[in-house]
Amino acid sequence: MKQTVSTIQQMKRDGKKIAMLTCYDYSTARLMDEAGVDVILVGDSLGNTILGYEDTISVTMEDMIHHSAAVARGAKNPLLICDMPFLSYQTSVYDAVVNAGRLMKEGRAQMVKLEGGQEVCPQIEAIVKASIPVCAHLGLTPQSVHAYGGYKVQGKTEAAAQKLLDDARAVEAAGASMVVLECVPEKLAQKVTELLEIPTIGIGAGAGCDGQVLVYQDMLGMFTDYVPKFVKQFANVGEVMKNAFAAYMDEVKNGSFPDESRSYKMDENVIEKLY
Ligand code: KIV
């Protein structure tokens, strides 16, 4: 079934959990589609997992469009969200609308995600007015890593928790259709979830959210540069890949790959006539 903003919002009203994963390429998108994943996020985490940057700061609009378009070709049923990269929306409301539009037109996204609360509400309002659904992102917002001085759990003090609640109310009032809560204490995420009508999607925010998101290389054990506490490895695909690469190397080196069954034949008469 094709997931849309309305079907995802209905899942919250029906008390059904929403399963979201990040994705950055066509063949993985096909697999997620076949597995029935509800929502795919082309996250700017591709800066870390695909491009090998230390953070998401250097990710460009071109990077996001390139990967979003590839995922869109493979994922027919999941709702497709694409991240707005650093400085593609913070600079002005105009930039935000133009860049959100590019992610839809060129990246074939069906919703855009941006980081921040009250400070980006003018951008959210304008993007929504342009008929582009928006997902907000609160709590630990990785594009602000240098302002925070590291990746830390957010909203632990009374003031920080109250600010997060106020931001959540503000992004909903500005027209956001969904909100991601990253690295937030579970009780606080639950309170936000109860307070809002739009779905909350948690990552390191406990079980009380309306849905969950994980970076797919994290949950498959393929990205081990840094493994946050909230990550569960549902399979060790990294190990499976390493073993397959090593087996391939052995067979190439010892000449057992390719064998007869994987080679093309031709008429012996033809080969004999060649000089
Ligand atoms: O970029 C990303 O993958 C994200 C998720 C961590 C929510 O924003």
Short mmCIF file of C-alpha atoms and ligand atoms in Angstrom, two decimals:
data_model
loop_
_atom_site.label_atom_id
_atom_site.label_comp_id
_atom_site.label_asym_id
_atom_site.label_seq_id
_atom_site.Cartn_x
_atom_site.Cartn_y
_atom_site.Cartn_z
CA MET A 1 0.00 0.00 0.00
CA LYS A 2 1.32 3.46 -0.87
CA GLN A 3 2.05 5.40 2.32
CA THR A 4 1.22 9.09 2.30
CA VAL A 5 1.20 11.89 4.87
CA SER A 6 -2.44 11.01 5.64
CA THR A 7 -1.92 7.24 6.02
CA ILE A 8 1.05 7.86 8.32
CA GLN A 9 -0.91 10.36 10.43
CA GLN A 10 -3.81 7.88 10.56
CA MET A 11 -1.40 5.28 11.99
CA LYS A 12 -0.90 7.54 15.02
CA ARG A 13 -4.65 7.93 15.50
CA ASP A 14 -5.07 4.13 15.21
CA GLY A 15 -2.26 3.48 17.70
CA LYS A 16 -0.18 1.65 15.05
CA LYS A 17 3.60 2.09 15.27
CA ILE A 18 5.44 3.67 12.32
CA ALA A 19 8.68 2.04 11.07
CA MET A 20 11.12 4.38 9.35
CA LEU A 21 14.65 3.66 8.10
CA THR A 22 17.24 5.77 6.35
CA CYS A 23 18.21 4.81 2.81
CA TYR A 24 20.51 6.29 0.18
CA ASP A 25 20.43 4.05 -2.90
CA TYR A 26 18.16 2.22 -5.36
CA SER A 27 18.82 -1.44 -4.52
CA THR A 28 18.48 -0.95 -0.76
CA ALA A 29 15.30 1.06 -1.38
CA ARG A 30 13.88 -1.91 -3.35
CA LEU A 31 14.60 -4.24 -0.42
CA MET A 32 13.00 -1.87 2.09
CA ASP A 33 9.97 -1.47 -0.14
CA GLU A 34 9.62 -5.26 -0.40
CA ALA A 35 10.02 -5.57 3.40
CA GLY A 36 7.11 -3.15 3.89
CA VAL A 37 8.97 -0.28 5.57
CA ASP A 38 6.46 2.57 6.13
CA VAL A 39 8.71 5.59 5.70
CA ILE A 40 12.14 6.03 4.11
CA LEU A 41 14.34 8.95 5.09
CA VAL A 42 17.13 10.01 2.77
CA GLY A 43 19.03 11.43 5.71
CA ASP A 44 21.94 13.82 5.52
CA SER A 45 23.58 11.09 7.63
CA LEU A 46 24.70 10.01 4.16
CA GLY A 47 27.55 12.44 4.89
CA ASN A 48 28.79 9.94 7.49
CA THR A 49 27.66 6.58 6.15
CA ILE A 50 28.15 7.04 2.39
CA LEU A 51 30.63 9.89 1.97
CA GLY A 52 32.80 9.27 5.06
CA TYR A 53 32.63 12.79 6.52
CA GLU A 54 32.95 13.26 10.30
CA ASP A 55 29.63 15.10 10.42
CA THR A 56 26.74 16.22 8.20
CA ILE A 57 27.95 19.81 7.71
CA SER A 58 29.56 19.33 4.28
CA VAL A 59 26.55 17.59 2.69
CA THR A 60 25.21 19.57 -0.29
CA MET A 61 21.87 19.97 -2.04
CA GLU A 62 23.36 18.07 -5.00
CA ASP A 63 24.28 15.13 -2.72
CA MET A 64 20.73 15.00 -1.32
CA ILE A 65 19.04 15.27 -4.73
CA HIS A 66 21.31 12.61 -6.25
CA HIS A 67 20.57 10.06 -3.50
CA SER A 68 16.90 10.95 -3.08
CA ALA A 69 16.24 10.42 -6.80
CA ALA A 70 17.95 7.01 -6.64
CA VAL A 71 15.86 5.98 -3.62
CA ALA A 72 12.66 7.27 -5.27
CA ARG A 73 13.28 4.96 -8.24
CA GLY A 74 13.43 1.95 -5.89
CA ALA A 75 10.86 2.79 -3.20
CA LYS A 76 7.34 2.88 -4.56
CA ASN A 77 5.26 2.28 -1.41
CA PRO A 78 7.06 3.99 1.49
CA LEU A 79 6.56 7.70 2.14
CA LEU A 80 9.83 9.29 0.99
CA ILE A 81 11.33 12.05 3.15
CA CYS A 82 14.50 13.89 2.20
CA ASP A 83 16.68 15.92 4.59
CA MET A 84 17.40 19.58 3.86
CA PRO A 85 21.18 19.88 4.25
CA PHE A 86 23.03 22.44 6.38
CA LEU A 87 22.48 26.05 5.22
CA SER A 88 19.87 25.11 2.61
CA TYR A 89 17.09 26.60 4.83
CA GLN A 90 18.67 28.48 7.76
CA THR A 91 19.79 31.37 5.52
CA SER A 92 16.31 32.63 4.54
CA VAL A 93 12.68 31.68 4.02
CA TYR A 94 13.23 32.12 0.28
CA ASP A 95 16.17 29.68 0.23
CA ALA A 96 14.14 27.22 2.28
CA VAL A 97 11.24 27.16 -0.21
CA VAL A 98 13.47 27.01 -3.29
CA ASN A 99 15.58 24.18 -1.85
CA ALA A 100 12.60 22.22 -0.50
CA GLY A 101 11.11 22.54 -3.99
CA ARG A 102 14.29 21.16 -5.57
CA LEU A 103 14.20 18.12 -3.28
CA MET A 104 10.65 17.46 -4.51
CA LYS A 105 11.16 18.27 -8.21
CA GLU A 106 14.62 16.81 -8.74
CA GLY A 107 14.91 14.39 -5.80
CA ARG A 108 11.27 13.17 -6.07
CA ALA A 109 10.86 13.45 -2.27
CA GLN A 110 7.34 13.55 -0.86
CA MET A 111 8.26 15.42 2.32
CA VAL A 112 11.31 17.38 3.48
CA LYS A 113 12.91 17.33 6.92
CA LEU A 114 14.68 20.22 8.59
CA GLU A 115 16.30 20.65 11.97
CA GLY A 116 15.21 23.16 14.61
CA GLY A 117 12.22 24.52 16.51
CA GLN A 118 10.80 28.02 16.87
CA GLU A 119 13.72 29.58 14.96
CA VAL A 120 12.77 27.72 11.74
CA CYS A 121 8.98 28.11 12.05
CA PRO A 122 8.86 30.87 9.38
CA GLN A 123 10.61 28.45 7.00
CA ILE A 124 8.21 25.60 7.89
CA GLU A 125 5.17 27.85 7.31
CA ALA A 126 6.45 29.00 3.92
CA ILE A 127 7.41 25.50 2.74
CA VAL A 128 4.01 24.13 3.79
CA LYS A 129 2.31 27.03 1.97
CA ALA A 130 4.13 25.85 -1.17
CA SER A 131 2.33 22.48 -0.71
CA ILE A 132 5.44 20.69 0.48
CA PRO A 133 4.92 18.56 3.61
CA VAL A 134 7.50 19.10 6.35
CA CYS A 135 8.96 16.86 9.03
CA ALA A 136 10.64 18.76 11.87
CA HIS A 137 13.65 17.41 13.80
CA LEU A 138 14.14 18.27 17.49
CA GLY A 139 16.43 17.20 20.32
CA LEU A 140 19.91 16.37 19.11
CA THR A 141 20.09 18.08 15.73
CA PRO A 142 23.37 16.91 14.14
CA GLN A 143 23.78 20.02 11.94
CA SER A 144 24.32 21.95 15.21
CA VAL A 145 27.01 19.57 16.50
CA HIS A 146 29.63 22.32 16.70
CA ALA A 147 27.24 24.61 18.58
CA TYR A 148 26.53 21.81 21.10
CA GLY A 149 30.19 20.83 21.34
CA GLY A 150 29.45 17.15 20.59
CA TYR A 151 26.66 14.61 20.21
CA LYS A 152 24.83 14.77 23.57
CA VAL A 153 21.41 13.77 24.94
CA GLN A 154 19.16 16.85 24.87
CA GLY A 155 16.31 18.09 27.10
CA LYS A 156 17.54 16.79 30.46
CA THR A 157 17.17 19.99 32.52
CA GLU A 158 13.80 21.62 33.26
CA ALA A 159 14.63 24.59 31.01
CA ALA A 160 15.84 22.41 28.14
CA ALA A 161 12.86 20.06 28.46
CA GLN A 162 10.42 22.99 28.49
CA LYS A 163 12.12 24.48 25.41
CA LEU A 164 11.79 21.17 23.58
CA LEU A 165 8.06 21.01 24.45
CA ASP A 166 7.58 24.61 23.29
CA ASP A 167 9.48 23.87 20.07
CA ALA A 168 7.35 20.78 19.44
CA ARG A 169 4.12 22.81 19.86
CA ALA A 170 5.55 25.55 17.63
CA VAL A 171 6.55 23.28 14.71
CA GLU A 172 3.14 21.61 14.80
CA ALA A 173 1.41 25.01 14.80
CA ALA A 174 3.65 26.09 11.89
CA GLY A 175 2.31 23.18 9.84
CA ALA A 176 4.80 20.32 10.28
CA SER A 177 3.23 16.91 9.53
CA MET A 178 5.64 14.85 11.61
CA VAL A 179 8.52 15.35 14.02
CA VAL A 180 11.70 13.37 14.63
CA LEU A 181 12.95 13.35 18.24
CA GLU A 182 16.63 12.45 18.50
CA CYS A 183 18.49 11.59 21.73
CA VAL A 184 15.83 12.77 24.14
CA PRO A 185 14.97 11.13 27.51
CA GLU A 186 12.11 8.67 26.99
CA LYS A 187 9.71 10.36 29.47
CA LEU A 188 10.10 13.68 27.67
CA ALA A 189 9.60 12.09 24.23
CA GLN A 190 6.46 10.40 25.56
CA LYS A 191 5.12 13.73 26.83
CA VAL A 192 5.73 15.34 23.44
CA THR A 193 4.02 12.38 21.75
CA GLU A 194 0.93 12.74 23.97
CA LEU A 195 0.84 16.49 23.46
CA LEU A 196 1.04 16.54 19.67
CA GLU A 197 -1.49 15.40 17.10
CA ILE A 198 1.23 14.79 14.50
CA PRO A 199 3.33 11.60 14.76
CA THR A 200 6.63 11.60 16.63
CA ILE A 201 9.42 9.39 15.31
CA GLY A 202 12.12 8.58 17.83
CA ILE A 203 15.79 7.77 17.48
CA GLY A 204 17.29 7.33 20.94
CA ALA A 205 14.01 8.66 22.37
CA GLY A 206 12.47 5.52 23.88
CA ALA A 207 9.44 3.39 23.08
CA GLY A 208 6.80 6.04 23.76
CA CYS A 209 7.11 7.68 20.34
CA ASP A 210 4.62 6.95 17.55
CA GLY A 211 7.39 5.41 15.45
CA GLN A 212 11.10 4.71 15.29
CA VAL A 213 13.88 5.48 12.84
CA LEU A 214 17.39 4.01 12.58
CA VAL A 215 20.24 4.56 10.17
CA TYR A 216 20.20 1.35 8.13
CA GLN A 217 23.95 0.74 8.22
CA ASP A 218 23.76 0.99 12.05
CA MET A 219 20.95 -1.55 12.38
CA LEU A 220 22.69 -3.91 9.94
CA GLY A 221 26.09 -3.68 11.66
CA MET A 222 27.68 -2.16 8.55
CA PHE A 223 28.84 1.13 10.10
CA THR A 224 30.94 0.72 13.22
CA ASP A 225 32.98 3.96 13.31
CA TYR A 226 30.72 4.94 16.21
CA VAL A 227 27.82 2.90 17.62
CA PRO A 228 25.44 4.97 19.79
CA LYS A 229 23.75 3.36 22.84
CA PHE A 230 20.33 3.46 21.18
CA VAL A 231 21.37 1.35 18.17
CA LYS A 232 20.23 -2.27 18.00
CA GLN A 233 22.00 -4.40 15.39
CA PHE A 234 19.25 -6.54 13.85
CA ALA A 235 21.81 -8.42 11.73
CA ASN A 236 25.56 -8.47 11.29
CA VAL A 237 25.60 -7.73 7.57
CA GLY A 238 29.01 -6.05 7.93
CA GLU A 239 30.53 -9.44 8.89
CA VAL A 240 28.61 -11.23 6.08
CA MET A 241 29.98 -8.69 3.57
CA LYS A 242 33.55 -8.95 4.84
CA ASN A 243 33.42 -12.78 4.63
CA ALA A 244 32.00 -12.63 1.09
CA PHE A 245 34.71 -10.14 -0.03
CA ALA A 246 37.41 -12.43 1.44
CA ALA A 247 35.91 -15.55 -0.21
CA TYR A 248 35.76 -13.76 -3.58
CA MET A 249 39.39 -12.70 -3.21
CA ASP A 250 40.48 -16.27 -2.41
CA GLU A 251 38.66 -17.71 -5.44
CA VAL A 252 40.03 -15.07 -7.82
CA LYS A 253 43.56 -15.65 -6.56
CA ASN A 254 43.34 -19.47 -6.69
CA GLY A 255 41.61 -19.44 -10.09
CA SER A 256 38.40 -21.19 -9.03
CA PHE A 257 36.31 -18.16 -9.97
CA PRO A 258 34.95 -17.90 -12.61
CA ASP A 259 34.29 -21.58 -13.33
CA GLU A 260 32.92 -23.10 -16.58
CA SER A 261 29.31 -22.48 -15.56
CA ARG A 262 29.92 -18.73 -15.44
CA SER A 263 31.83 -18.42 -18.73
CA TYR A 264 30.46 -17.78 -22.25
CA LYS A 265 31.10 -20.31 -25.08
CA MET A 266 31.67 -19.86 -28.82
CA ASP A 267 32.00 -22.10 -31.87
CA GLU A 268 35.45 -23.77 -31.85
CA ASN A 269 35.65 -23.33 -35.68
CA VAL A 270 35.47 -19.58 -35.30
CA ILE A 271 38.27 -19.43 -32.75
CA GLU A 272 40.48 -21.71 -34.88
CA LYS A 273 40.17 -19.39 -37.89
CA LEU A 274 41.55 -16.44 -35.97
CA TYR A 275 45.23 -15.51 -36.53
O1 KIV B 1 20.14 12.13 8.77
C1 KIV B 1 19.56 11.22 9.39
O2 KIV B 1 19.78 10.03 9.18
C2 KIV B 1 18.60 11.61 10.41
C3 KIV B 1 18.09 10.54 11.32
C4 KIV B 1 19.13 10.24 12.32
C5 KIV B 1 16.81 10.89 11.95
O3 KIV B 1 18.25 12.75 10.51
#
